[in-house]
Tab-separated table of C-alpha atoms in Angstrom:
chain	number	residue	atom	x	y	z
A	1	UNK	CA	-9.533	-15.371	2.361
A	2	UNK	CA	-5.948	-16.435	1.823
A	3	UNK	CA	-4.582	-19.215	4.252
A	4	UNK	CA	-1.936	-16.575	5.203
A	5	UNK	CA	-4.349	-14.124	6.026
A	6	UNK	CA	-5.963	-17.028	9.143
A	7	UNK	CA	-6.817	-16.729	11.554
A	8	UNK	CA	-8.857	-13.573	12.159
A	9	UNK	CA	-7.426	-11.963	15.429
A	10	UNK	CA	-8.058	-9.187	17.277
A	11	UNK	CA	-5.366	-6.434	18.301
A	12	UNK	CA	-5.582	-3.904	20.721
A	13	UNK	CA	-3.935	-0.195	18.977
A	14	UNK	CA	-2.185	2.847	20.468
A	15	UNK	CA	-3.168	6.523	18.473
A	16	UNK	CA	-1.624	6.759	15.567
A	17	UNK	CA	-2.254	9.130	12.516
A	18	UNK	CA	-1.632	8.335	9.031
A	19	UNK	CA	-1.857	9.737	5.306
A	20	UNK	CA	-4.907	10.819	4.082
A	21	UNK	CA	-3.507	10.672	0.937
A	22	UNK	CA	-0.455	8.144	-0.957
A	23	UNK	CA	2.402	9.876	-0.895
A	24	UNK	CA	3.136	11.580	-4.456
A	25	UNK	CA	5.874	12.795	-6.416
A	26	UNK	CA	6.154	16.000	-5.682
A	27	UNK	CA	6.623	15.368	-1.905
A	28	UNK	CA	9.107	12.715	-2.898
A	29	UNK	CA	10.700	15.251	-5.273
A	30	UNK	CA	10.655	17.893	-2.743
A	31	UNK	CA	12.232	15.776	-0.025
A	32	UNK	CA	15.161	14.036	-1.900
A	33	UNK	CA	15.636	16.048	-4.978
A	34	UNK	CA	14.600	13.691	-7.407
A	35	UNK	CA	11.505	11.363	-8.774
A	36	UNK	CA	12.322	7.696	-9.051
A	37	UNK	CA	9.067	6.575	-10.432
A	38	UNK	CA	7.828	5.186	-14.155
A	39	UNK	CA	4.682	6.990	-14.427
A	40	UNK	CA	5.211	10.863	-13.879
A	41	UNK	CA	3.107	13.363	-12.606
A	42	UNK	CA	3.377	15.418	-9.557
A	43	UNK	CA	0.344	14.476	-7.631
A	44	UNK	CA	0.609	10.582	-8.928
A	45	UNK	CA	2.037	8.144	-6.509
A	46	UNK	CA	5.471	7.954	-5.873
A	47	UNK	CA	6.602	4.664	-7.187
A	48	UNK	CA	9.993	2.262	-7.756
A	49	UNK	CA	10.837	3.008	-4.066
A	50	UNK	CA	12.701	0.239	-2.291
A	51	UNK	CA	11.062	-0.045	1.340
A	52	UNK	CA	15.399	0.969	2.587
A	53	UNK	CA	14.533	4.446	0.183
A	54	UNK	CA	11.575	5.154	2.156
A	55	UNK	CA	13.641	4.717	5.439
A	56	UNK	CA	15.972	6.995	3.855
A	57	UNK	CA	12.870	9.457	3.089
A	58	UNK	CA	11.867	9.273	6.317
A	59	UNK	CA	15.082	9.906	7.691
A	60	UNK	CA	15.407	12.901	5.764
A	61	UNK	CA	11.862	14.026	6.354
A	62	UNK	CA	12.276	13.979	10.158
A	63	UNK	CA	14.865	16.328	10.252
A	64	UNK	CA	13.584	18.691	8.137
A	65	UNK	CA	10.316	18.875	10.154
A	66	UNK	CA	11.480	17.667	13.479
A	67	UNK	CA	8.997	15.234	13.515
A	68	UNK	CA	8.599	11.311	13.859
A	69	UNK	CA	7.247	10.124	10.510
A	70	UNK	CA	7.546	6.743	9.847
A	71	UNK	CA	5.666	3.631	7.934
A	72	UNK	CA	2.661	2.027	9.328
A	73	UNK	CA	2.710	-1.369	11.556
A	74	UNK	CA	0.263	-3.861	9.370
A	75	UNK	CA	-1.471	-4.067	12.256
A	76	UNK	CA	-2.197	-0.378	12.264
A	77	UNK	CA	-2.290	-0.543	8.132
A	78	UNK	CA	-5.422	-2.786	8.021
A	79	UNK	CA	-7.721	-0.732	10.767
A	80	UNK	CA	-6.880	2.549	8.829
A	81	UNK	CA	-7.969	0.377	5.848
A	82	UNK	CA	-10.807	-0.795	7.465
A	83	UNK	CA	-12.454	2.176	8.541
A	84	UNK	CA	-11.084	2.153	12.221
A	85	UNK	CA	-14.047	2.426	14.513
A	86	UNK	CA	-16.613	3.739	11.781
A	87	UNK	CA	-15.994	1.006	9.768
A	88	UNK	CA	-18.840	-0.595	7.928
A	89	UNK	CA	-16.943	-3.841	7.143
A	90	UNK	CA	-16.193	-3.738	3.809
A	91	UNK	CA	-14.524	-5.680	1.361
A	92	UNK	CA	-12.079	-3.205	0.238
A	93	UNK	CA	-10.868	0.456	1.754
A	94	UNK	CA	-14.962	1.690	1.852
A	95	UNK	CA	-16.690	0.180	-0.632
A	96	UNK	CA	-17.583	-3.782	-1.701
A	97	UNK	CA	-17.549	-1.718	-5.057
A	98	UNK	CA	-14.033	-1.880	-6.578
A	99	UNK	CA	-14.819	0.216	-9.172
A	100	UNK	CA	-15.857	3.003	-6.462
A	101	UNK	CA	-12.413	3.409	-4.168
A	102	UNK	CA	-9.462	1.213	-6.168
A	103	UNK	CA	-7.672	1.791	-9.405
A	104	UNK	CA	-7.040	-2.182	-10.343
A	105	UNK	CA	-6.222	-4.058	-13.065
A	106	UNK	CA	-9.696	-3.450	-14.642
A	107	UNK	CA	-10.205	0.217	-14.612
A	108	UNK	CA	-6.620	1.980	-14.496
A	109	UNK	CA	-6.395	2.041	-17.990
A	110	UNK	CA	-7.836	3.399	-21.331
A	111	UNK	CA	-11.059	1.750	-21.241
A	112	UNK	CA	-13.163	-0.534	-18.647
A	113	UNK	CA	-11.777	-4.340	-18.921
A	114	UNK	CA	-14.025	-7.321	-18.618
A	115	UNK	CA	-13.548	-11.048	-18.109
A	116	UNK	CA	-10.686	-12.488	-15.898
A	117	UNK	CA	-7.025	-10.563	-15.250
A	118	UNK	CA	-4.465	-11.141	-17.634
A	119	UNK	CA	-0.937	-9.662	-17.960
A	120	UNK	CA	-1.221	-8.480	-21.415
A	121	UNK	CA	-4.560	-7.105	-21.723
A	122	UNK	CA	-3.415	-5.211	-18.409
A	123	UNK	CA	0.081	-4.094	-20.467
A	124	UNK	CA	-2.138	-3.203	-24.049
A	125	UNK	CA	-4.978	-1.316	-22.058
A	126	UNK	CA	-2.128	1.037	-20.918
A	127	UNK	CA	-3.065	0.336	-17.052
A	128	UNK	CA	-1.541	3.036	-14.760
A	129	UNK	CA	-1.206	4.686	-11.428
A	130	UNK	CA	-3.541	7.766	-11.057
A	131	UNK	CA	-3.652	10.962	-9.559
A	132	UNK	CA	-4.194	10.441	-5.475
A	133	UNK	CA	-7.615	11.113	-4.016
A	134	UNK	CA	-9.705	10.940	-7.232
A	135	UNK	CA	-11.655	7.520	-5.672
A	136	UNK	CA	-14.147	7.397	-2.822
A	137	UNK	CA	-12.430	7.578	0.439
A	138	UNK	CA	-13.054	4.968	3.126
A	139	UNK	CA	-14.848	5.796	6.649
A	140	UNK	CA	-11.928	7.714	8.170
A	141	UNK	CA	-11.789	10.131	4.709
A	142	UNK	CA	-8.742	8.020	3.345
A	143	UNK	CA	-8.239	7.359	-0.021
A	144	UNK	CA	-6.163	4.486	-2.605
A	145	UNK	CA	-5.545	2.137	0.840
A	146	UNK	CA	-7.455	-0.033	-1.671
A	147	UNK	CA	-5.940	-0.055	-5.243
A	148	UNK	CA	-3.361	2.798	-7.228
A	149	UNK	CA	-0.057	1.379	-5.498
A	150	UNK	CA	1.190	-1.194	-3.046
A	151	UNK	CA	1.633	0.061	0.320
A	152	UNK	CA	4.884	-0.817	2.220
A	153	UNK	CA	4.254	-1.759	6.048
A	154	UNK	CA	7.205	-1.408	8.782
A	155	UNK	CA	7.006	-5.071	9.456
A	156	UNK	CA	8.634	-7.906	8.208
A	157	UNK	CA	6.154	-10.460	6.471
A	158	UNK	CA	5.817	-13.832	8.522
A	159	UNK	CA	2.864	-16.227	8.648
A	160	UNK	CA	3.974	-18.123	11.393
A	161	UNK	CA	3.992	-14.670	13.334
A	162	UNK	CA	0.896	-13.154	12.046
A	163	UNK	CA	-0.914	-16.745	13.283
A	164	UNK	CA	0.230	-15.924	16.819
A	165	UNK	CA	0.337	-12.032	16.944
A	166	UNK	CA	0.605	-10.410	20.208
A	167	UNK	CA	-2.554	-8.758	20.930
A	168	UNK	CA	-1.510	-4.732	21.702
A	169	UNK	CA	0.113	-3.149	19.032
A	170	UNK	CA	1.785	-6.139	16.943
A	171	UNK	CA	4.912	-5.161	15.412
A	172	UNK	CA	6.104	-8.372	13.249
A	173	UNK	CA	8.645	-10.073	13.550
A	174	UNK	CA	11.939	-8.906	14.866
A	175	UNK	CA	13.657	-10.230	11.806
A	176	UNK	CA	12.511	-12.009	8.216
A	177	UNK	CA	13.478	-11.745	4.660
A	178	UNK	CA	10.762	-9.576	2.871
A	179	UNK	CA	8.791	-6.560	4.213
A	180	UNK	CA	4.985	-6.476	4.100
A	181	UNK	CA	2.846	-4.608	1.184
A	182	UNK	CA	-0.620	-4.169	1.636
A	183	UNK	CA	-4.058	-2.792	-0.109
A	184	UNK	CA	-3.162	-4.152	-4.111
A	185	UNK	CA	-2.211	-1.858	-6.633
A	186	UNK	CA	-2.911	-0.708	-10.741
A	187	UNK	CA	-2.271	-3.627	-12.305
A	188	UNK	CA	-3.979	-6.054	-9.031
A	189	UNK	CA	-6.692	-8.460	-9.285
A	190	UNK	CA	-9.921	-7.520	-6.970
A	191	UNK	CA	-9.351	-10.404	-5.025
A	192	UNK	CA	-5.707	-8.378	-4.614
A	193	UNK	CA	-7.046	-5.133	-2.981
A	194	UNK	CA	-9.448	-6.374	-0.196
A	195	UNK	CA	-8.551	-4.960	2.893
A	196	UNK	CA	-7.364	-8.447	4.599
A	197	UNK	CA	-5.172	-9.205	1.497
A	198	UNK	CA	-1.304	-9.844	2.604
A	199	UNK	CA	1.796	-9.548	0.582
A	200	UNK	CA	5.243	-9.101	0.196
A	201	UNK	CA	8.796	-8.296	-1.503
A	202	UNK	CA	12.411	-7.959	-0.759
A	203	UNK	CA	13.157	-4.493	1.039
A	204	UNK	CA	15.918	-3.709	-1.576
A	205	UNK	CA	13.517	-3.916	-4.866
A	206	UNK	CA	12.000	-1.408	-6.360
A	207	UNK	CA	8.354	-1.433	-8.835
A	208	UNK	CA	6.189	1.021	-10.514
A	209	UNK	CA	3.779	-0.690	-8.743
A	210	UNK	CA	4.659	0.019	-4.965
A	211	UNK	CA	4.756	3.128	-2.643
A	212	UNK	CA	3.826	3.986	0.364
């Protein structure tokens, strides 16, 4: 693993549900009115949403439903990823088979790449998000936590946190200067959509390869 990814801890969770599915453009589209993302189709992941837009989604969502909807802890992330208590211990979101649950840089585009990543074999193999919930899901019946697009988490990305996490229901910490992303996305390495894999980006930017 990644040194920011040490040491392997264990955290205690409250219930929680999440997503079966990544949310797509047409529940983006039906909540604020308009699709932000680069690659369009209405069950495809939303994309280009800043982690402050998906507050504002949420915002909106709640009081239309009258709900509490809100973005995952990474804590709570990584043991949906995982499998929760059925988990087999996988490499990725239920498979050590890429291929099987994650669209990645080697299979989200016209034909099946070989060899090691690079940028512009990604770019001229037309590499793309894809319709949700056409993968394997993991343990729990979840699908794309490994692969199709970034995931924003509710926490802020630390490592000096995440090496001394509090053990029930971790929240990050209270302040930072990028948000956490999690499970790798279309364009991603393998190595990029293991389940333990940690990364990050400012909560203002927005990329066709990030969701939620």
């Amino acid at each position: 693993g990644n040194t920011n990814e040490k040491p392997v801890h264990s955290v205690t969770l409250s219930n929680y549900y999440i997503g079966k599915y990544e949310v797509t453009q047409k529940q983006w589209k039906d909540v604020m009115g308009k699709n932000p993302s680069y690659f369009k189709g209405r069950n495809l992941p939303v994309e280009q949403v800043s982690w402050n837009d998906v507050q504002e989604f949420l915002r909106k969502l709640n009081q239309i439903t009258g709900k509490h909807y809100r973005l995952p802890t990474e804590a709570e992330w990584e043991y949906a990823a995982r499998g929760g208590a059925q988990s087999s211990g996988y490499q990725y979101s239920g498979s050590d088979n890429t291929n099987k649950v994650a669209w990645y840089g080697k299979n989200s585009g016209n034909k099946l790449l070989s060899g090691d990543w690079k940028r512009s074999k990604i770019k001229s193999n037309n590499c793309k998000t894809h319709t949700v919930g056409t993968k394997t899901p993991n343990e729990l019946g979840i699908y794309d936590m490994s692969g199709n697009v970034w995931e924003w988490c509710n926490d802020w990305y630390s490592r000096k946190y995440y090496k001394k996490s509090a053990g029930t229901n971790p929240q990050g910490p209270s302040s930072d200067s990028f948000r956490v992303l999690r499970g790798g996305g279309w364009k991603s390495t393998a190595h990029g959509c293991r389940v333990a894999n940690r990364y990050y980006w400012e909560p203002y930017d927005r990329e066709k390869k990030i969701g939620f």
